Amino acid sequence: MKVSELNFTEIKENIKNYLANNPDFTDYNFEGSGLSLLLDILAYNTYYNMFYMNMAINENFLGTAIKRGSLASIAKNFGYTPKGRTSARIKIVIEITEPVNSLQNGNKIILDKRTATFTVGSDNQQYTFTPVQSYTLESKNGKYNAEIELIEGVWVKQTYQAGLSKFIIPEFNIDLSTVEVYEITQNNEVMPYTRFNNLKTLNADSRIFYIFETPFQTYEILFGDGILGKVPSPGSTIQIYYKTSAGEAANGLSNIAYSGNLIDGRFGQQDINYLTIVPSYGGSEPEPLDSIRKNTLNAYYAQERAVTVNDYKYFLEKEYPLAQSVSVWGGQDNDPPIYGKVFISIRPKKGFTLSVSEKQRIINEIIKSRNVVTVIPEIVDPEYTFLVLDSTIKYDTRKTSMDAEQMKFSILETIEEFANNELGKFDTYFNYSKFITQINNINPAIIGNNTFILLKKYVTFIPNLTNTYKVNFKNEIKERSFKNLVPLKMKTDTTINSELDIFLEDERGYVYAYTVNNVGEKVRRKVVGTVNYNTGNVELVMNVSSVVGRNDYTMSFIAEPKAFDVQMKYNDILIIDPTDISIRIVAQ
Amino acid sequence: MATEYKYKKDIFLESQIPLYIRDNYPLFVSFVKNYYEFLSRSSNEILAVKVLNKGKNYVNPFLSIKVIDTIVNSSTYGQYITDSRPVNLIPVVKNGRIEKVLVKNSKNVKYSKEERPVVVVSDSKGEGAEFELVIFHDMGNVYDVVQDLSYIRDVDIQNEVFKKYVLEELIPAFPSNLYSDGKYSVQVEKFVKFIRQIYNSKGIEAVFSFIYKILYNTTVSIYYPKTDILRVSDGIWIKNYYIVTEDNLTEKIGEKIVNQNGVTGIIMSCEPHPTLPGKWKVLIHERTGNFSSGDDIYLFNFKFVNTGEIIATVHSVEEDPYGYFKNDNGQLSSSKRIQDNYYYQEFSYEIQSEFNIKEFSQILNELLNPAGFKYFIKIIVDLESQLDLDAKLYYLNIIYPDVEIVSGEDAMLYKRSLGMTLTDVYKNPFFDATIDVTPIYDIFDVTPNTNISELEIYSTSLNNDLLLEANTMYGYSVYLYKNSWSARRTIVQTKVSENKIVLDSPFNTTETSVNVEVWPGYYFKNIVNSTTFELSDYDPFSVKTNNNNQSDPEKRFLIGYSLYILSGNVAGQRKKIVAYDGVNRRIVVESAFTQLPVNCIYRIINDLDGTEYFGGELSAVNVIKGGSGFTSATFVTDSPPGGSAPVFNVTISGGSVTAINITTPATAKYYTIPRATLTGDGDGVVYEIVVDFPQNSHLSQFLSKNRFQGIYFELQKDSLGKSLYFENARLRVYVQNNIIFSAIIENAGKGYVFIPRIYQRVGDGTLGKISATISSGQVSSLTVTGFGMDYNYEPEFVAEPPDPSISMIFSDSGSTAFMKMCHSSERDSYCTVLLDGSPRPEFSSANVNYYGSALNINMNSVRTYFTGFFPIKHNYNAEIEVIR
């Protein structure tokens, strides 16, 4: 049923024509006010019914449902629970001081995950955080200190009597990862239940619970039926703990203060020092509708097994919320091929790469329990390539009230929006014409747009050591376009004076180091590398001592792509750094 | 028999309206009623036919739609009006029951709400089926739309359009090329129902098979190249294992023995024990278990039962560090491959199918292929051919010397699949080596008391190429000869540069001046029964093709060969090989040997070199002895196949037959020396019949290729002057007063040799019958032989297509044979026909009768092909295509 085909006027006209064919009404004047009103009502009724039906049926299908509740219900049939809000996390070092004379090394205090609350945020808006787990702090040199992780949200506890078929959590904004369920037996035994994850270890005695989103965006908890999972004993009490989350709003905060009970009955805010290691991050809003549609089907395709490339991607996107973008490719597609391996690259929401321990944790906790036994997963760091933009925009001053600065500002905004939406992820494609069109559409006054793009790579060097450096732009590049952005100093050899600023340029497949003499002429000193223009791969063999004007060990190189459309795949990410955007506004 | 189901939804509108309004405001009631009718009247099409009752005993039901005129005021309510609109209903019948009904061409047929279409089924035997028409309302009332929901969602009955959406949702990797013209070419319903199990079983071999089966109705197998990677640790060394007995078992060397527990082994040598006086040290190979001291040893018999005479008792068991490798695994000389970074590696697999599945790559990449694995696709061309054990071979004059082997099924395909060229000669060891029953190499002067595992071949004229050729001697045996056969070893390797052959285990002989002879005889691994022989691991019948440089698994050469016994007291017996069981590696002979000694030497010999298969002229009868007492005599011979015998004149002089002359030669060739009878009043005549069989040049050319069963001609269409192709006849039937009253020929067709059957394909009536006559390969007239009944509209009658297998009568020199029309890739200019029938006539000139009209064929335009028919179903590796 296509709602676009529903047309009130057409329906009314059809009714009129139909009635006119009936001998009882052949001679009636249907334009008369009374009959016309009746026809209006009937046509409206028809229209209303059809529209209602259209909507009702659409809400029954995954592809067309637009209400979150409908999608959640359909997803439930596929065994998928849409992600709710995710709480932000923060990493801090906590230090509790006690008079030395009363403290001996090895004393312990416990930072309880429910009662040790911290307040994070500014005066205007503060959020409650608690430890992700209970930490035991051991004293050393007169202090208790530890690196801990906190998670945003206030603990809520719901208590029910066992025996219900389902237990409703009457909250909207729950971080599902924090839900904890316990059965308190009549003998006061506490029996924890874990969230159902997969069938492999499921039996009649498994203490598991299922959680589903209800059509009202709250959640319901179900237990086993005695065949697949244990039924809580009659007479026992069910305790459900969970955190309500502020989602994204709690991200990016670092001011912290302790606000909980006295730790160990003695220590309060005045005794505690903090150092924020990583400001709050990872808070997210409930899963968007499109994502629910996609992941519901992906869950169905994957069936809890990581076999194909798509399966790996699905599990990582589902279970590692700190990933901004995920790329997976089989070793058979790698260059060079490494069979029996699956390569994974993750761009984290915070920072550029994952730590070694985090990579290992992802492999152990998310991949290993699901993937093919002989296939080895390996997480590789993303490789970033920066897009350098140089635009000259001409605009007609008579067609807009904007001045040049305003025009520049709105162009910058558009570019940033483009960068956020189209780039910064794996498997992206910089479509030059789409980019230009978006700029041109900013304002009808824009009459000219001359934009050049360059690719930029950063490479870390080891000072005073002859080394091979690979600079791979991953796209075809033009000859004579490769150069270093900042002059280098090289270690003295017979061809290069270490005092001179060294520039690099390419020609016919070779990279030359050159200097500039007193009269501004280039003086080529030596060949320091090769260029493959087809692949965009540059190999340099150099002994670099420093980069002019910089204290770190980072060289930067640029090259012009042969085509203005730039494609990245596997672990390559193309991003636009605002500092690489150069815009000249020419008023005409 | 007809069954009907009425599609009807009553709206009890009037009863819903209060009585006083109905009484006082009938016009308003009529108004409202009209509105509801309007809601129901929107144009509707038939979405599906729901089978309410499958009925029974249906054979060929014909379904049609009728419309009931429902105008209440009319007296015609309930009468049937034939619906002539072209909605095709196709019943699917299984075991006499109508399982489901497919709907075609319903798109443009709209039914108004006033019309009540019903399904009518006609079948002379069936009964009980009931149907409901499901009508989709593209803009109808809410009630009807809700009623139709299941027909949108239920994959079993939904419209193809909705199937597409379901597939996009549940199986996005479904090959899009299987959808065309608004429908799927495979059973989508099954796929959807099984998809959860498929997802659950990703990466499992069975899923590959299942998906191929369901999508393409073909079977696949998975090959793992890693199984053929050379690993130095794969070699299995078997130590020499001896049983020590008090009995001298020298006479039993080569025999298979068994103990009381069923452990078997083969005696390879028997020597006096070096340290235990009076004891014999017996070397055992191929043992299936361990012997123990005290074991009774019997000769193995076919029934695997340890009955019979005890030939020895085991005193003790010994081993020594010497021995042999079980096979060539782990050795550089093996056929295993070095691991590479592409095909032969741990994480690759090959999907082997006879189906070209380029389009399948999407589902492979997205649904099946485990990440990290590389897959290859091999297309197996499966040529299934006939086994005609009784077929004779005939000599053919070759007009054109371009002798090629083509397949009976598809010439081009076969040539490509084998990669054969005209000069190809298969390396068949028995062709070159066994024509002459003599040792192929002699090795003299073996030094006694030495372990000989490598023998230098003594021959001053030894050709290295010949020795290289002897690489195919795997399976050939070396026999130690001293007065009688004494020991046998299998050749496992040849060293070309050293002129040496390597044996599977050493000879250890005390004899001096023994001869060692290499025989191409065969030693069977197992004699299953008196007619079935299991080949050993070294298979001399494995032939090499130039295709992929791999051993061709098929054993086509075996048919036409015979199995001879060369030793023992039944030497010389011969039985034809009639079948090869490739799975169990067994050959089967036509009948049992009269006696079957276990340790015989067997040879398998190509029988195609006999002259019996090649026709020749009976050129003379030579009188060797004239006899006596004759006054008159007549001489007659058997007729040649397909012809008449010669006429002879017998000359008598002095009571003796002095000459037998041919006055009229035979009209056909002989393939054997014919039987002859000389009748007269004397006796004692001895004569010789001379048949000039063809020269060996033909034989050698044939034998280097394959067997022949027929010939193919490519007849140039232009030279025939008319088309040889087939075309179905078409006819049109006219109905009047519900009966068939006439039928006309719309297209007379082509290529009819037999009168085609004409039958009703579509139509609502029954029992109409039409017969035809043919002339010159075309339908020449039609006669209505049954007017039938209940025909409301013109039924569709069709004529059977011409039989392509017997399309022409071929006549050559008076004998006739059928010719089979075969497919050709060059249909436009050539027509390939296969000479069929028995006996096959010789072909030296062609006069072709084509439906009675003589065609003059220019022989220069006739290209002759020889064909090999293959004994068993077999697979050829045609090509490897990597699809990624």
Short mmCIF file of C-alpha atoms in Angstrom, two decimals, chain B residues 236-592:
data_model
loop_
_atom_site.label_atom_id
_atom_site.label_comp_id
_atom_site.label_asym_id
_atom_site.label_seq_id
_atom_site.Cartn_x
_atom_site.Cartn_y
_atom_site.Cartn_z
CA ILE B 236 56.07 -44.24 7.05
CA TRP B 237 58.93 -46.67 7.49
CA ILE B 238 58.03 -50.27 7.91
CA LYS B 239 60.64 -52.49 9.46
CA ASN B 240 61.28 -55.89 8.04
CA TYR B 241 59.14 -58.34 9.92
CA TYR B 242 59.90 -62.04 9.99
CA ILE B 243 58.22 -65.07 11.31
CA VAL B 244 60.52 -67.93 12.20
CA THR B 245 59.20 -71.37 11.34
CA GLU B 246 60.45 -74.90 11.19
CA ASP B 247 58.91 -75.23 7.75
CA ASN B 248 60.54 -74.20 4.56
CA LEU B 249 58.10 -71.87 2.87
CA THR B 250 60.22 -71.11 -0.18
CA GLU B 251 57.57 -72.60 -2.37
CA LYS B 252 55.04 -70.24 -0.92
CA ILE B 253 56.89 -67.03 -1.73
CA GLY B 254 54.44 -64.51 -3.04
CA GLU B 255 51.51 -66.24 -1.41
CA LYS B 256 49.22 -64.61 1.05
CA ILE B 257 49.03 -66.26 4.43
CA VAL B 258 46.70 -65.96 7.34
CA ASN B 259 46.84 -67.05 10.96
CA GLN B 260 44.00 -68.39 13.04
CA ASN B 261 43.10 -64.85 14.15
CA GLY B 262 42.72 -63.52 10.63
CA VAL B 263 46.03 -61.62 10.52
CA THR B 264 47.27 -61.77 6.96
CA GLY B 265 50.55 -61.08 5.21
CA ILE B 266 52.48 -61.95 2.10
CA ILE B 267 55.55 -64.11 2.09
CA MET B 268 58.33 -62.21 0.39
CA SER B 269 61.26 -64.50 1.08
CA CYS B 270 62.18 -67.58 3.01
CA GLU B 271 65.75 -68.27 4.06
CA PRO B 272 67.52 -70.55 6.51
CA HIS B 273 67.77 -68.80 9.82
CA PRO B 274 71.36 -67.60 10.33
CA THR B 275 71.47 -68.43 14.03
CA LEU B 276 68.74 -70.99 14.64
CA PRO B 277 69.69 -74.20 12.93
CA GLY B 278 66.77 -75.96 11.28
CA LYS B 279 64.62 -72.88 11.33
CA TRP B 280 63.53 -70.65 8.45
CA LYS B 281 63.29 -66.93 8.51
CA VAL B 282 60.25 -65.84 6.53
CA LEU B 283 59.94 -62.18 5.52
CA ILE B 284 56.36 -60.92 5.65
CA HIS B 285 55.02 -57.82 3.91
CA GLU B 286 51.67 -56.11 3.92
CA ARG B 287 50.67 -57.69 7.17
CA THR B 288 47.46 -56.62 8.79
CA GLY B 289 48.53 -57.31 12.35
CA ASN B 290 51.09 -59.14 14.44
CA PHE B 291 51.88 -62.82 14.36
CA SER B 292 52.76 -64.57 17.59
CA SER B 293 54.71 -67.62 18.42
CA GLY B 294 52.53 -70.69 18.23
CA ASP B 295 50.30 -69.22 15.51
CA ASP B 296 49.14 -71.66 12.88
CA ILE B 297 49.75 -70.39 9.38
CA TYR B 298 47.36 -71.17 6.54
CA LEU B 299 47.27 -70.17 2.95
CA PHE B 300 44.84 -67.35 2.51
CA ASN B 301 41.75 -68.17 0.52
CA PHE B 302 39.05 -66.08 -1.00
CA LYS B 303 36.66 -66.42 1.83
CA PHE B 304 39.13 -65.07 4.34
CA VAL B 305 38.60 -68.11 6.45
CA ASN B 306 41.56 -69.95 7.87
CA THR B 307 40.58 -73.33 6.66
CA GLY B 308 42.69 -75.86 4.94
CA GLU B 309 46.09 -77.21 5.57
CA ILE B 310 48.39 -75.65 8.14
CA ILE B 311 51.52 -74.85 6.21
CA ALA B 312 53.62 -73.74 9.16
CA THR B 313 53.63 -72.86 12.84
CA VAL B 314 55.24 -69.68 14.07
CA HIS B 315 58.20 -70.36 16.29
CA SER B 316 59.03 -66.75 16.99
CA VAL B 317 58.82 -63.30 15.48
CA GLU B 318 61.76 -61.08 14.57
CA GLU B 319 62.34 -57.61 13.24
CA ASP B 320 65.46 -55.94 11.92
CA PRO B 321 66.26 -52.30 11.27
CA TYR B 322 65.95 -52.71 7.54
CA GLY B 323 62.66 -52.13 5.84
CA TYR B 324 60.87 -49.99 3.36
CA PHE B 325 58.64 -46.98 3.09
CA LYS B 326 54.96 -47.81 2.99
CA ASN B 327 54.46 -45.37 0.15
CA ASP B 328 56.24 -42.39 -1.36
CA ASN B 329 54.73 -39.84 0.99
CA GLY B 330 57.37 -37.52 2.35
CA GLN B 331 59.73 -38.20 -0.52
CA LEU B 332 60.70 -35.67 -3.10
CA SER B 333 59.81 -38.11 -5.79
CA SER B 334 56.22 -38.24 -4.63
CA SER B 335 53.45 -36.35 -6.36
CA LYS B 336 52.97 -34.06 -3.37
CA ARG B 337 53.58 -30.34 -3.78
CA ILE B 338 55.79 -27.88 -2.03
CA GLN B 339 53.76 -25.45 0.05
CA ASP B 340 53.27 -22.09 -1.61
CA ASN B 341 51.53 -18.90 -0.69
CA TYR B 342 48.60 -19.35 -2.97
CA TYR B 343 47.04 -22.72 -3.67
CA TYR B 344 48.99 -25.31 -1.75
CA GLN B 345 48.74 -23.86 1.71
CA GLU B 346 46.98 -24.61 4.95
CA PHE B 347 44.09 -22.21 4.55
CA SER B 348 42.83 -22.84 1.07
CA TYR B 349 40.06 -24.99 -0.23
CA GLU B 350 38.65 -25.76 -3.61
CA ILE B 351 35.01 -26.10 -4.44
CA GLN B 352 34.57 -28.61 -7.19
CA SER B 353 31.39 -28.52 -9.14
CA GLU B 354 30.17 -29.22 -12.59
CA PHE B 355 28.35 -25.93 -12.52
CA ASN B 356 29.87 -22.65 -13.53
CA ILE B 357 29.13 -20.50 -10.56
CA LYS B 358 30.73 -17.21 -11.27
CA GLU B 359 27.66 -15.48 -10.01
CA PHE B 360 27.90 -17.50 -6.87
CA SER B 361 30.88 -15.56 -5.64
CA GLN B 362 28.75 -13.06 -3.77
CA ILE B 363 27.16 -15.67 -1.58
CA LEU B 364 30.56 -17.29 -1.12
CA ASN B 365 32.20 -14.09 -0.01
CA GLU B 366 29.45 -12.86 2.23
CA LEU B 367 27.90 -16.00 3.57
CA LEU B 368 30.18 -18.98 3.33
CA ASN B 369 33.86 -18.19 3.12
CA PRO B 370 35.50 -18.11 6.54
CA ALA B 371 37.66 -15.02 6.87
CA GLY B 372 41.32 -15.88 6.44
CA PHE B 373 40.68 -18.66 3.95
CA LYS B 374 41.23 -18.50 0.22
CA TYR B 375 38.90 -20.40 -1.98
CA PHE B 376 39.17 -21.69 -5.50
CA ILE B 377 36.51 -22.96 -7.78
CA LYS B 378 37.08 -25.88 -10.05
CA ILE B 379 34.58 -26.69 -12.71
CA ILE B 380 34.23 -30.36 -13.36
CA VAL B 381 32.97 -31.27 -16.76
CA ASP B 382 31.04 -34.43 -16.23
CA LEU B 383 30.71 -36.47 -19.33
CA GLU B 384 28.44 -39.40 -18.90
CA SER B 385 28.67 -41.92 -21.62
CA GLN B 386 27.45 -45.34 -22.43
CA LEU B 387 28.91 -48.72 -21.84
CA ASP B 388 28.13 -51.00 -24.70
CA LEU B 389 29.98 -54.17 -24.02
CA ASP B 390 28.57 -55.92 -27.01
CA ALA B 391 29.55 -53.25 -29.43
CA LYS B 392 31.77 -54.35 -32.26
CA LEU B 393 34.34 -52.20 -33.86
CA TYR B 394 34.40 -51.66 -37.55
CA TYR B 395 36.95 -50.64 -39.99
CA LEU B 396 36.26 -47.42 -41.76
CA ASN B 397 37.76 -45.98 -44.85
CA ILE B 398 39.08 -42.62 -43.95
CA ILE B 399 38.26 -40.06 -46.55
CA TYR B 400 39.92 -37.32 -44.66
CA PRO B 401 42.84 -38.28 -42.52
CA ASP B 402 41.92 -35.76 -39.82
CA VAL B 403 41.10 -38.28 -37.21
CA GLU B 404 39.95 -36.72 -34.04
CA ILE B 405 38.36 -38.10 -30.98
CA VAL B 406 35.22 -36.37 -30.04
CA SER B 407 32.64 -37.11 -27.48
CA GLY B 408 29.32 -38.54 -28.32
CA GLU B 409 27.76 -35.87 -26.19
CA ASP B 410 29.53 -32.74 -27.13
CA ALA B 411 32.50 -32.75 -29.38
CA MET B 412 33.79 -29.33 -28.56
CA LEU B 413 33.42 -29.80 -24.87
CA TYR B 414 35.27 -33.02 -24.83
CA LYS B 415 38.14 -31.78 -26.85
CA ARG B 416 38.53 -28.88 -24.56
CA SER B 417 38.17 -30.94 -21.46
CA LEU B 418 40.98 -33.27 -22.29
CA GLY B 419 43.06 -30.70 -24.02
CA MET B 420 43.78 -33.28 -26.66
CA THR B 421 45.37 -32.63 -29.95
CA LEU B 422 45.74 -34.83 -32.95
CA THR B 423 49.19 -35.90 -31.93
CA ASP B 424 48.37 -36.83 -28.38
CA VAL B 425 49.28 -40.29 -27.33
CA TYR B 426 48.38 -41.46 -23.93
CA LYS B 427 51.00 -43.11 -21.88
CA ASN B 428 49.46 -46.44 -21.49
CA PRO B 429 52.09 -48.89 -20.37
CA PHE B 430 50.25 -51.83 -21.75
CA PHE B 431 50.02 -50.58 -25.19
CA ASP B 432 53.71 -50.33 -25.82
CA ALA B 433 54.88 -53.03 -23.55
CA THR B 434 52.57 -55.93 -23.69
CA ILE B 435 51.94 -56.68 -27.28
CA ASP B 436 54.77 -59.09 -27.12
CA VAL B 437 54.70 -61.52 -24.24
CA THR B 438 58.35 -61.38 -23.38
CA PRO B 439 60.25 -59.73 -20.58
CA ILE B 440 60.96 -56.16 -21.32
CA TYR B 441 64.30 -56.20 -19.55
CA ASP B 442 66.67 -58.93 -18.61
CA ILE B 443 69.02 -58.58 -15.74
CA PHE B 444 71.64 -61.20 -15.42
CA ASP B 445 74.23 -62.32 -13.01
CA VAL B 446 72.78 -61.30 -9.78
CA THR B 447 75.34 -61.76 -7.08
CA PRO B 448 74.19 -64.22 -4.46
CA ASN B 449 73.84 -63.44 -0.79
CA THR B 450 73.35 -59.76 -1.24
CA ASN B 451 70.42 -57.62 -0.52
CA ILE B 452 69.45 -56.30 -3.87
CA SER B 453 67.11 -53.45 -3.81
CA GLU B 454 68.35 -51.68 -6.88
CA LEU B 455 68.99 -53.46 -10.10
CA GLU B 456 70.96 -52.20 -13.02
CA ILE B 457 69.32 -53.02 -16.25
CA TYR B 458 71.69 -54.70 -18.60
CA SER B 459 71.19 -53.57 -22.07
CA THR B 460 73.65 -52.01 -24.43
CA SER B 461 70.93 -50.51 -26.46
CA LEU B 462 68.97 -49.19 -23.58
CA ASN B 463 67.19 -46.09 -24.46
CA ASN B 464 66.86 -43.62 -21.64
CA ASP B 465 63.57 -42.51 -22.98
CA LEU B 466 62.37 -46.02 -22.75
CA LEU B 467 63.45 -46.22 -19.19
CA LEU B 468 61.82 -42.95 -18.49
CA GLU B 469 58.75 -44.34 -20.04
CA ALA B 470 59.10 -47.15 -17.62
CA ASN B 471 58.32 -44.72 -14.88
CA THR B 472 54.90 -45.92 -15.61
CA MET B 473 56.24 -49.29 -14.55
CA TYR B 474 54.83 -48.75 -11.13
CA GLY B 475 53.10 -52.01 -10.71
CA TYR B 476 55.42 -53.90 -12.99
CA SER B 477 57.15 -56.69 -11.26
CA VAL B 478 60.64 -58.09 -11.19
CA TYR B 479 60.83 -61.85 -11.04
CA LEU B 480 63.70 -63.89 -9.88
CA TYR B 481 64.07 -66.82 -12.15
CA LYS B 482 66.02 -69.94 -11.55
CA ASN B 483 64.43 -72.96 -13.09
CA SER B 484 61.10 -71.66 -11.87
CA TRP B 485 59.63 -68.47 -10.55
CA SER B 486 60.91 -67.94 -7.10
CA ALA B 487 60.34 -64.42 -5.93
CA ARG B 488 58.70 -61.22 -7.02
CA ARG B 489 59.27 -57.57 -6.20
CA THR B 490 57.32 -54.57 -7.27
CA ILE B 491 59.13 -51.75 -9.02
CA VAL B 492 58.63 -48.52 -7.17
CA GLN B 493 61.07 -46.21 -8.92
CA THR B 494 63.28 -45.91 -11.94
CA LYS B 495 66.59 -44.12 -11.98
CA VAL B 496 67.00 -43.03 -15.52
CA SER B 497 70.53 -41.70 -15.31
CA GLU B 498 71.81 -44.86 -13.66
CA ASN B 499 69.79 -47.27 -15.73
CA LYS B 500 68.41 -48.67 -12.53
CA ILE B 501 65.12 -49.74 -11.21
CA VAL B 502 64.31 -49.70 -7.53
CA LEU B 503 62.33 -52.46 -5.91
CA ASP B 504 59.88 -52.23 -3.05
CA SER B 505 62.06 -54.58 -1.01
CA PRO B 506 65.33 -56.32 -1.71
CA PHE B 507 65.83 -59.72 -3.14
CA ASN B 508 67.84 -61.82 -0.89
CA THR B 509 68.80 -64.90 -2.72
CA THR B 510 71.31 -67.62 -2.21
CA GLU B 511 70.98 -68.72 -5.76
CA THR B 512 73.69 -68.05 -8.24
CA SER B 513 73.34 -67.12 -11.85
CA VAL B 514 69.72 -66.39 -11.48
CA ASN B 515 67.90 -64.36 -14.03
CA VAL B 516 65.91 -61.44 -13.00
CA GLU B 517 63.27 -60.44 -15.44
CA VAL B 518 61.06 -57.47 -15.50
CA TRP B 519 57.56 -58.39 -16.45
CA PRO B 520 54.68 -56.17 -16.98
CA GLY B 521 52.59 -58.72 -15.23
CA TYR B 522 50.34 -57.69 -12.52
CA TYR B 523 50.02 -58.82 -9.01
CA PHE B 524 46.68 -58.16 -7.50
CA LYS B 525 46.31 -56.79 -4.05
CA ASN B 526 43.34 -58.93 -3.45
CA ILE B 527 41.26 -61.39 -5.38
CA VAL B 528 37.76 -60.61 -4.25
CA ASN B 529 36.17 -63.48 -6.02
CA SER B 530 36.82 -65.50 -9.10
CA THR B 531 35.79 -62.67 -11.37
CA THR B 532 36.76 -59.60 -9.38
CA PHE B 533 40.34 -58.49 -8.82
CA GLU B 534 41.41 -55.61 -6.64
CA LEU B 535 44.31 -53.56 -7.98
CA SER B 536 47.32 -52.84 -5.86
CA ASP B 537 48.39 -49.41 -4.71
CA TYR B 538 50.70 -49.04 -7.65
CA ASP B 539 48.26 -48.70 -10.40
CA PRO B 540 49.62 -49.16 -13.88
CA PHE B 541 46.33 -48.09 -15.33
CA SER B 542 46.69 -44.60 -14.07
CA VAL B 543 47.30 -42.66 -17.22
CA LYS B 544 48.65 -39.20 -17.55
CA THR B 545 46.95 -36.53 -19.51
CA ASN B 546 48.31 -33.17 -20.34
CA ASN B 547 45.49 -31.62 -18.41
CA ASN B 548 46.74 -30.04 -15.20
CA ASN B 549 49.53 -32.53 -15.31
CA GLN B 550 47.53 -34.66 -12.99
CA SER B 551 46.86 -38.29 -13.07
CA ASP B 552 43.65 -38.93 -14.86
CA PRO B 553 41.53 -40.99 -12.52
CA GLU B 554 39.43 -42.63 -15.12
CA LYS B 555 40.34 -46.04 -16.33
CA ARG B 556 38.82 -46.14 -19.70
CA PHE B 557 41.54 -48.27 -21.19
CA LEU B 558 40.55 -51.25 -19.23
CA ILE B 559 37.50 -52.08 -21.21
CA GLY B 560 38.56 -53.95 -24.25
CA TYR B 561 41.51 -55.42 -22.44
CA SER B 562 41.70 -58.94 -21.24
CA LEU B 563 43.14 -60.48 -18.17
CA TYR B 564 45.53 -63.35 -18.88
CA ILE B 565 47.01 -65.83 -16.51
CA LEU B 566 50.60 -66.39 -17.46
CA SER B 567 51.79 -68.91 -14.98
CA GLY B 568 50.74 -71.98 -13.18
CA ASN B 569 48.83 -74.83 -14.65
CA VAL B 570 46.17 -72.61 -16.13
CA ALA B 571 48.56 -70.37 -18.01
CA GLY B 572 47.05 -68.96 -21.12
CA GLN B 573 43.54 -68.55 -19.86
CA ARG B 574 42.04 -65.27 -20.88
CA LYS B 575 38.98 -63.42 -19.79
CA LYS B 576 37.68 -60.15 -21.08
CA ILE B 577 37.53 -57.28 -18.66
CA VAL B 578 34.00 -56.03 -18.59
CA ALA B 579 33.96 -53.40 -15.89
CA TYR B 580 36.12 -51.27 -13.72
CA ASP B 581 35.03 -50.27 -10.25
CA GLY B 582 37.06 -47.13 -9.64
CA VAL B 583 35.89 -46.70 -6.08
CA ASN B 584 37.15 -50.04 -4.92
CA ARG B 585 39.86 -50.23 -7.55
CA ARG B 586 38.60 -53.50 -8.88
CA ILE B 587 38.35 -54.95 -12.31
CA VAL B 588 35.71 -57.46 -13.23
CA VAL B 589 36.13 -60.11 -15.89
CA GLU B 590 33.41 -61.67 -17.98
CA SER B 591 33.39 -65.06 -16.28
CA ALA B 592 35.35 -67.05 -13.80
#
